Amino acid sequence: MKYINKNFLIEKVKVLNLAKRFNTPIYCYSYKQLKNNIRDFKKNFKSFSPLICFAIKANTNVNLIREIRKLGLGADVVSIGEMMKALKAGINPKKIVFSGVGKTYSEISYAIDKKILLINAESKSEIIEIEKIAKSKKKIIDIGIRLNPNTDAKTLSQISTGKKENKFGVNEKTFLELIKYSKNSKNIKLKCLSVHIGSQIIDHKPYEKMLKVLDKFIKKANYKFEFIDLGGGMGISYNYNNKKLNYKKYNIAIKKFLKKYKSKIIFEPGRSIVGNIGFLISKIIYIKESDKKNFIILDVAMNDLIRPALYGAKHRILPAQKIGKISKKTYEFVGPICESTDRFATVKKFQKLKEKDLILICDVGAYGMSLSSNYNSRPKPIELLIKGSKINIIKKRQKLIDLI
Ligand SMILES: *Cc1c(COP(=O)(O)O)cnc(C)c1O
């Protein structure tokens, strides 16, 4: 992905041509980047060959999930819908783990029928519900329990999940009680200890801390877990000079942990697998000049990409053609929706833009399309997967008629 003769290319395809052929906005993914991300992720932890379960919620396009399955990954799902998508994409049920604080009767029942690897429970009530359903089906079900390790992930508070004030997991005391409870149960078998402390973690220290908490806890529990599910959360670099997670240090910490415990490690990465594979291509509708800045009004909006509005996330914006001189004005990229949070970035020193120019919002492969909505009755964008010079439509643009 780079400029050739001033034109931005995704693999071998000009963004300009995509916009001409499919109109805008477009969610566009690079297959090569996906493949490289998965290869690198595996390489980082190859000494203990973990089970890698892609966190489907990061990108729920079935055709993309199918490619991820072909590259060897399983799935971490958080709803019956995601479970269905994972199965539809051909993922082996024995590579599917089910997380979430509010699994309903029908979701648990479906998970049991499909014989997935693990249901990672997050409360005593849930375990009792799983047990009840398993009993009615005359089955023994493998479960995990999610520990809340009270570890600060040092990330945005909105995407932090491992502190005691967060709704996720159970505390140590409850966990110890639940170990006892499951030992006496005829229908559930406790096989996994799971954690997930948050998302977009770029400092390895919270992970080290988390592993220390696990070490102490397992010692106290004196229980042999077949699986240790460390969750996801690995941060990526959203800007040129942003830091990203130091995988070497995380790997060293896990290897040290594994010297004591011979469990199989499970990971649930979402963002680190698909974050940087995606671009949102947009056309400038109008440019509105004011005294202080120029508003660049795009044909994408917060309904297409809500991360900036939802938690102040910053995405890099690039011109599809590098042709203008640098402008002295400040640009604010906004969408057409009637909300002041419908803005993507405020930048200085951007090239001079004019109406109908194309821009790209970068690193939108994770929590982009999957968090999109139809707010303002706006149909959802088309999704494309680029493989070299081949363009695959992996989801059609939603039609207005479907909204009415
Ligand atoms: C969201 C989530 C993940 C994935 O997090 P990323 O930051 O995208 O890697 C993994 N596990 C659980 C339980 C989650 O809720």
Coordinates of C-alpha atoms and ligand atoms in Angstrom, one line a residue:
M1 CA 0.0 0.0 0.0
K2 CA 1.8 3.0 -1.2
Y3 CA 1.8 5.9 -3.7
I4 CA 2.9 5.1 -7.2
N5 CA 3.1 8.1 -9.6
K6 CA 1.2 10.1 -7.0
N7 CA -1.7 7.6 -6.9
F8 CA -2.5 5.6 -3.8
L9 CA -2.6 1.8 -4.4
I10 CA -4.1 -0.9 -2.3
E11 CA -2.0 -3.8 -3.4
K12 CA -2.1 -3.4 -7.2
V13 CA -5.3 -1.4 -7.4
K14 CA -5.7 2.3 -7.7
V15 CA -8.1 3.8 -5.2
L16 CA -9.2 6.2 -8.0
N17 CA -10.4 3.3 -10.1
L18 CA -12.2 1.7 -7.2
A19 CA -14.1 4.9 -6.6
K20 CA -15.0 5.2 -10.3
R21 CA -16.2 1.6 -10.5
F22 CA -18.0 1.2 -7.1
N23 CA -18.8 4.8 -6.0
T24 CA -18.1 5.9 -2.5
P25 CA -17.9 5.3 0.5
I26 CA -16.0 1.9 0.3
Y27 CA -14.5 -0.3 3.0
C28 CA -11.5 -1.9 1.3
Y29 CA -9.3 -4.5 2.8
S30 CA -5.9 -5.9 1.7
Y31 CA -5.5 -9.7 1.7
K32 CA -1.7 -9.5 1.7
Q33 CA -1.7 -7.4 4.9
L34 CA -4.1 -9.8 6.5
K35 CA -1.8 -12.7 5.6
N36 CA 1.2 -10.9 6.9
N37 CA -0.5 -10.0 10.2
I38 CA -1.4 -13.6 10.8
R39 CA 2.0 -14.9 9.8
D40 CA 3.7 -12.4 12.2
F41 CA 1.3 -13.1 15.0
K42 CA 2.0 -16.9 14.8
K43 CA 5.8 -16.2 14.5
N44 CA 5.8 -14.1 17.7
F45 CA 4.5 -17.0 19.8
K46 CA 5.7 -20.0 17.8
S47 CA 7.6 -21.7 20.6
F48 CA 4.4 -22.7 22.3
S49 CA 2.0 -22.8 19.3
P50 CA -1.1 -21.2 20.9
L51 CA -4.6 -21.7 19.6
I52 CA -5.4 -18.3 18.0
C53 CA -9.1 -17.4 18.0
F54 CA -9.9 -14.3 16.0
A55 CA -12.2 -12.0 17.9
I56 CA -15.0 -11.9 15.4
K57 CA -16.5 -8.7 16.8
A58 CA -13.6 -6.8 15.3
N59 CA -14.8 -7.6 11.8
T60 CA -17.9 -9.7 11.1
N61 CA -17.7 -10.0 7.4
V62 CA -18.3 -13.7 6.7
N63 CA -16.2 -13.7 3.6
L64 CA -13.3 -12.1 5.4
I65 CA -13.7 -14.6 8.3
R66 CA -13.5 -17.4 5.8
E67 CA -10.1 -16.1 4.6
I68 CA -9.0 -15.9 8.2
R69 CA -10.1 -19.5 8.8
K70 CA -8.1 -20.6 5.7
L71 CA -5.1 -18.9 7.3
G72 CA -5.5 -21.2 10.3
L73 CA -7.4 -19.2 12.9
G74 CA -10.3 -20.2 15.1
A75 CA -12.9 -17.7 16.5
D76 CA -13.7 -15.9 19.7
V77 CA -17.4 -15.1 19.6
V78 CA -19.7 -13.0 21.9
S79 CA -23.2 -13.8 20.5
I80 CA -25.2 -16.4 18.7
G81 CA -24.9 -14.3 15.6
E82 CA -21.2 -14.3 15.7
M83 CA -21.2 -18.0 16.4
M84 CA -23.4 -18.6 13.3
K85 CA -21.0 -16.5 11.2
A86 CA -17.9 -18.3 12.4
L87 CA -19.6 -21.7 11.6
K88 CA -20.8 -20.4 8.2
A89 CA -17.2 -19.4 7.5
G90 CA -16.3 -23.0 8.1
I91 CA -14.4 -22.6 11.4
N92 CA -14.1 -25.9 13.2
P93 CA -16.3 -25.8 16.4
K94 CA -13.3 -27.1 18.3
K95 CA -11.6 -23.8 17.6
I96 CA -14.4 -21.6 18.8
V97 CA -14.6 -20.0 22.3
F98 CA -17.6 -18.1 23.5
S99 CA -17.1 -15.0 25.7
G100 CA -19.5 -12.4 27.1
V101 CA -21.2 -11.4 30.4
G102 CA -24.8 -12.0 29.3
K103 CA -25.2 -15.2 27.3
T104 CA -28.8 -16.1 27.1
Y105 CA -30.5 -19.5 27.3
S106 CA -30.8 -19.9 23.5
E107 CA -27.2 -18.9 23.0
I108 CA -25.8 -21.4 25.5
S109 CA -28.1 -24.1 24.1
Y110 CA -26.8 -23.4 20.5
A111 CA -23.2 -23.4 21.7
I112 CA -23.8 -26.8 23.4
D113 CA -25.5 -28.3 20.3
K114 CA -22.6 -27.1 18.0
K115 CA -20.0 -28.7 20.4
I116 CA -17.7 -25.6 20.5
L117 CA -14.4 -25.8 22.4
L118 CA -15.3 -23.7 25.5
I119 CA -17.9 -21.5 26.9
N120 CA -16.0 -18.9 29.0
A121 CA -18.4 -18.1 31.8
E122 CA -18.4 -14.8 33.6
S123 CA -20.6 -15.3 36.7
K124 CA -22.0 -17.9 39.0
S125 CA -25.5 -17.5 37.6
E126 CA -24.2 -18.2 34.1
I127 CA -22.5 -21.4 35.3
I128 CA -25.7 -22.6 37.0
E129 CA -27.5 -21.8 33.7
I130 CA -25.0 -23.7 31.6
E131 CA -25.2 -26.6 34.0
K132 CA -29.0 -26.7 33.9
I133 CA -29.0 -26.7 30.1
A134 CA -26.3 -29.3 29.9
K135 CA -28.2 -31.5 32.3
S136 CA -31.4 -31.3 30.2
K137 CA -29.4 -32.3 27.2
K138 CA -27.6 -35.1 29.2
K139 CA -24.2 -33.7 28.3
I140 CA -20.9 -32.8 30.0
I141 CA -19.8 -29.3 28.9
D142 CA -16.3 -27.9 29.0
I143 CA -16.2 -24.4 30.4
G144 CA -13.7 -21.7 31.2
I145 CA -14.1 -19.0 33.8
R146 CA -13.0 -15.4 33.2
L147 CA -11.0 -14.0 36.0
N148 CA -11.1 -10.2 36.6
P149 CA -7.4 -9.8 37.5
N150 CA -7.8 -6.2 38.6
T151 CA -5.1 -5.1 36.2
D152 CA -5.0 -1.7 34.6
A153 CA -4.4 -2.1 30.9
K154 CA -3.2 1.5 30.5
T155 CA -5.5 2.1 27.6
L156 CA -8.6 4.3 27.0
S157 CA -11.0 3.9 29.9
Q158 CA -13.8 3.0 27.5
I159 CA -12.0 -0.1 26.2
S160 CA -10.4 -1.2 29.6
T161 CA -12.0 -4.4 30.9
G162 CA -9.7 -5.9 33.6
K163 CA -10.2 -3.6 36.5
K164 CA -12.4 -4.5 39.5
E165 CA -14.9 -1.7 38.6
N166 CA -15.4 -3.3 35.2
K167 CA -18.4 -5.7 34.6
F168 CA -16.2 -8.5 33.2
G169 CA -15.2 -11.7 34.8
V170 CA -15.3 -12.8 38.5
N171 CA -13.0 -11.9 41.4
E172 CA -10.6 -14.4 42.9
K173 CA -12.8 -15.3 45.8
T174 CA -15.8 -16.1 43.6
F175 CA -13.5 -18.0 41.2
L176 CA -12.2 -20.2 44.0
E177 CA -15.8 -21.0 45.0
L178 CA -16.7 -21.8 41.4
I179 CA -13.8 -24.3 41.2
K180 CA -15.3 -26.1 44.1
Y181 CA -18.7 -25.9 42.6
S182 CA -17.6 -27.3 39.2
K183 CA -15.7 -30.2 40.9
N184 CA -19.0 -31.4 42.3
S185 CA -21.0 -30.9 39.1
K186 CA -21.9 -33.8 36.8
N187 CA -22.5 -31.7 33.8
I188 CA -19.8 -29.1 33.6
K189 CA -16.0 -29.5 33.5
L190 CA -13.8 -26.6 34.3
K191 CA -11.0 -26.6 31.8
C192 CA -10.0 -23.0 31.2
L193 CA -8.9 -19.9 33.0
S194 CA -9.6 -16.9 30.9
V195 CA -8.7 -13.2 31.1
H196 CA -9.0 -10.2 28.7
I197 CA -7.9 -6.9 30.3
G198 CA -8.8 -4.5 27.4
S199 CA -8.1 -3.4 23.9
Q200 CA -5.4 -1.3 22.1
I201 CA -2.8 -2.2 24.7
I202 CA 0.6 -0.8 23.6
D203 CA 2.5 -1.3 26.8
H204 CA 3.7 -4.8 27.6
K205 CA 3.8 -4.2 31.3
P206 CA 0.1 -4.7 32.0
Y207 CA 0.4 -8.1 30.4
E208 CA 3.3 -8.9 32.6
K209 CA 1.3 -7.8 35.6
M210 CA -1.7 -9.9 34.5
L211 CA 0.5 -13.0 34.2
K212 CA 1.8 -12.4 37.7
V213 CA -1.7 -12.3 39.0
L214 CA -2.5 -15.5 37.1
D215 CA 0.5 -17.2 38.5
K216 CA -0.4 -16.3 42.1
F217 CA -4.0 -17.3 41.6
I218 CA -3.3 -20.7 40.1
K219 CA -0.9 -21.4 42.9
K220 CA -3.6 -20.5 45.4
A221 CA -6.3 -22.5 43.5
N222 CA -4.1 -25.5 43.2
Y223 CA -6.0 -26.5 40.0
K224 CA -4.8 -27.8 36.7
F225 CA -6.2 -25.8 33.8
E226 CA -5.9 -27.5 30.5
F227 CA -6.2 -24.1 28.8
I228 CA -5.1 -20.6 29.7
D229 CA -7.0 -18.0 27.6
L230 CA -5.1 -14.7 27.7
G231 CA -7.6 -12.8 25.6
G232 CA -6.6 -10.2 23.0
G233 CA -6.0 -6.5 23.2
M234 CA -2.7 -6.3 21.4
G235 CA -2.4 -2.7 20.3
I236 CA -1.5 -1.5 16.8
S237 CA 0.0 1.8 15.5
Y238 CA -2.6 4.2 14.3
N239 CA -0.3 7.0 13.4
Y240 CA 3.1 7.3 12.0
N241 CA 4.9 7.7 15.3
N242 CA 2.6 5.8 17.6
K243 CA 4.0 3.0 19.6
K244 CA 2.7 -0.5 19.3
L245 CA 3.0 -3.5 21.5
N246 CA 6.4 -5.1 22.1
Y247 CA 5.6 -8.8 21.3
K248 CA 9.0 -10.0 22.3
K249 CA 8.6 -8.9 25.9
Y250 CA 5.1 -10.3 26.1
N251 CA 6.3 -13.6 24.6
I252 CA 9.2 -13.8 27.2
A253 CA 6.7 -13.3 30.0
I254 CA 4.4 -16.0 28.7
K255 CA 7.3 -18.5 28.3
K256 CA 8.4 -17.8 31.9
F257 CA 4.8 -18.5 33.0
L258 CA 4.6 -21.7 31.0
K259 CA 7.7 -23.1 32.7
K260 CA 5.5 -23.6 35.7
Y261 CA 2.2 -24.5 34.1
K262 CA 1.9 -26.8 31.2
S263 CA -1.4 -25.4 29.9
K264 CA -2.3 -24.7 26.2
I265 CA -2.4 -21.0 25.6
I266 CA -5.4 -19.5 23.7
F267 CA -5.3 -15.9 22.3
E268 CA -8.3 -13.9 21.1
P269 CA -6.8 -11.1 19.0
G270 CA -9.1 -8.9 16.9
R271 CA -7.6 -5.5 16.2
S272 CA -4.0 -6.8 15.7
I273 CA -5.2 -9.2 13.0
V274 CA -7.5 -6.9 10.9
G275 CA -6.9 -3.3 12.1
N276 CA -4.4 -2.2 9.6
I277 CA -5.8 -4.1 6.6
G278 CA -8.7 -1.7 6.1
F279 CA -9.2 1.6 4.4
L280 CA -12.4 3.7 4.2
I281 CA -12.5 5.5 0.8
S282 CA -14.5 8.7 0.7
K283 CA -15.3 11.5 -1.6
I284 CA -15.4 15.2 -0.5
I285 CA -18.9 16.5 -1.0
Y286 CA -18.3 20.1 0.0
I287 CA -15.6 22.3 1.4
K288 CA -16.8 25.0 3.8
E289 CA -14.4 27.7 4.6
S290 CA -14.5 29.6 7.9
D291 CA -12.2 32.1 9.5
K292 CA -10.3 29.5 11.5
K293 CA -10.5 26.3 9.5
N294 CA -11.9 24.6 6.5
F295 CA -14.5 22.0 7.0
I296 CA -14.0 19.1 4.6
I297 CA -17.4 17.5 4.4
L298 CA -17.1 13.9 3.4
D299 CA -19.5 11.3 2.2
V300 CA -18.6 9.0 5.1
A301 CA -20.0 9.7 8.6
M302 CA -20.0 8.5 12.2
N303 CA -22.5 5.8 11.2
D304 CA -19.8 4.2 8.9
L305 CA -16.9 4.7 11.4
I306 CA -17.9 5.5 14.9
R307 CA -14.5 5.1 16.7
P308 CA -13.6 8.8 16.6
A309 CA -17.0 9.8 17.9
L310 CA -17.2 7.0 20.4
Y311 CA -13.9 7.2 22.1
G312 CA -11.9 10.0 20.4
A313 CA -9.9 7.5 18.4
K314 CA -7.5 9.1 15.9
H315 CA -7.2 7.7 12.4
R316 CA -4.7 8.8 9.8
I317 CA -6.2 10.4 6.7
L318 CA -4.5 10.4 3.3
P319 CA -5.3 11.9 -0.1
A320 CA -6.0 9.3 -2.8
Q321 CA -3.8 11.4 -5.1
K322 CA -0.8 13.3 -4.0
I323 CA -1.0 16.3 -6.2
G324 CA -1.8 19.4 -4.3
K325 CA 0.5 21.8 -2.5
I326 CA 0.4 21.9 1.3
S327 CA -2.4 24.2 2.6
K328 CA -1.8 26.7 5.3
K329 CA -5.3 26.3 6.7
T330 CA -6.4 23.8 9.3
Y331 CA -8.7 21.2 7.9
E332 CA -11.4 19.5 9.9
F333 CA -12.7 16.3 8.3
V334 CA -16.4 15.8 9.1
G335 CA -19.3 13.8 8.0
P336 CA -22.8 15.0 7.0
I337 CA -24.6 13.8 10.1
C338 CA -26.3 16.2 12.4
E339 CA -24.1 15.5 15.5
S340 CA -21.1 17.6 16.4
T341 CA -19.2 14.4 17.2
D342 CA -19.5 13.4 13.6
R343 CA -15.9 14.4 12.8
F344 CA -12.8 12.3 12.0
A345 CA -9.8 14.5 12.5
T346 CA -8.4 18.0 12.6
V347 CA -5.2 18.4 10.7
K348 CA -2.7 21.0 9.7
K349 CA -0.3 20.8 6.8
F350 CA -2.6 18.7 4.6
Q351 CA -2.4 19.0 0.9
K352 CA -4.8 21.5 -0.7
L353 CA -8.1 19.7 -1.3
K354 CA -11.0 20.5 -3.5
E355 CA -14.6 19.2 -3.8
K356 CA -14.9 15.7 -5.3
D357 CA -11.4 14.8 -4.3
L358 CA -10.9 11.3 -2.7
I359 CA -9.4 10.6 0.6
L360 CA -8.7 7.5 2.6
I361 CA -9.2 6.9 6.3
C362 CA -6.6 4.4 7.4
D363 CA -6.5 1.4 9.8
V364 CA -10.3 0.9 9.9
G365 CA -10.3 -2.9 9.5
A366 CA -11.1 -3.5 13.1
Y367 CA -14.3 -2.0 14.8
G368 CA -15.0 -0.1 11.6
M369 CA -17.8 -1.8 9.6
S370 CA -18.6 -4.1 12.6
L371 CA -19.6 -1.0 14.6
S372 CA -21.4 0.7 11.8
S373 CA -25.1 1.6 11.9
N374 CA -27.9 3.0 9.7
Y375 CA -28.1 6.2 11.7
N376 CA -29.7 9.0 9.6
S377 CA -31.0 6.2 7.4
R378 CA -27.7 5.9 5.6
P379 CA -27.1 2.6 3.8
K380 CA -24.0 0.8 4.8
P381 CA -20.9 0.9 2.5
I382 CA -19.8 -1.8 0.1
E383 CA -16.9 -4.0 1.3
L384 CA -14.0 -5.1 -1.0
L385 CA -11.2 -7.4 -0.5
I386 CA -8.1 -6.8 -2.7
K387 CA -5.8 -9.7 -3.7
G388 CA -3.0 -8.4 -5.9
S389 CA -4.9 -6.9 -8.8
K390 CA -8.1 -8.9 -8.1
I391 CA -11.1 -7.1 -6.6
N392 CA -13.6 -9.2 -4.6
I393 CA -16.9 -7.8 -3.5
I394 CA -17.2 -9.4 -0.1
K395 CA -20.4 -7.4 0.7
K396 CA -22.6 -5.4 -1.5
R397 CA -23.6 -1.9 -0.7
Q398 CA -26.8 -1.8 1.2
K399 CA -29.8 -0.6 -0.8
L400 CA -32.0 2.3 0.2
I401 CA -35.0 0.1 -0.4
D402 CA -33.8 -2.3 2.3
L403 CA -34.0 0.5 4.8
I404 CA -37.5 1.6 4.0
Ligands
LIG1 C1 -13.0 -7.7 22.2 C2 -12.5 -8.9 22.8 C3 -11.3 -9.4 22.3 C4 -10.5 -8.8 21.1 O1 -9.9 -7.6 21.5 P1 -8.8 -6.9 20.5 O2 -8.4 -5.7 21.3 O3 -9.6 -6.5 19.3 O4 -7.7 -7.8 20.3 C5 -10.8 -10.6 22.8 N1 -11.5 -11.2 23.8 C6 -12.6 -10.7 24.4 C7 -13.3 -11.5 25.4 C8 -13.1 -9.5 23.9 O5 -14.2 -9.1 24.4

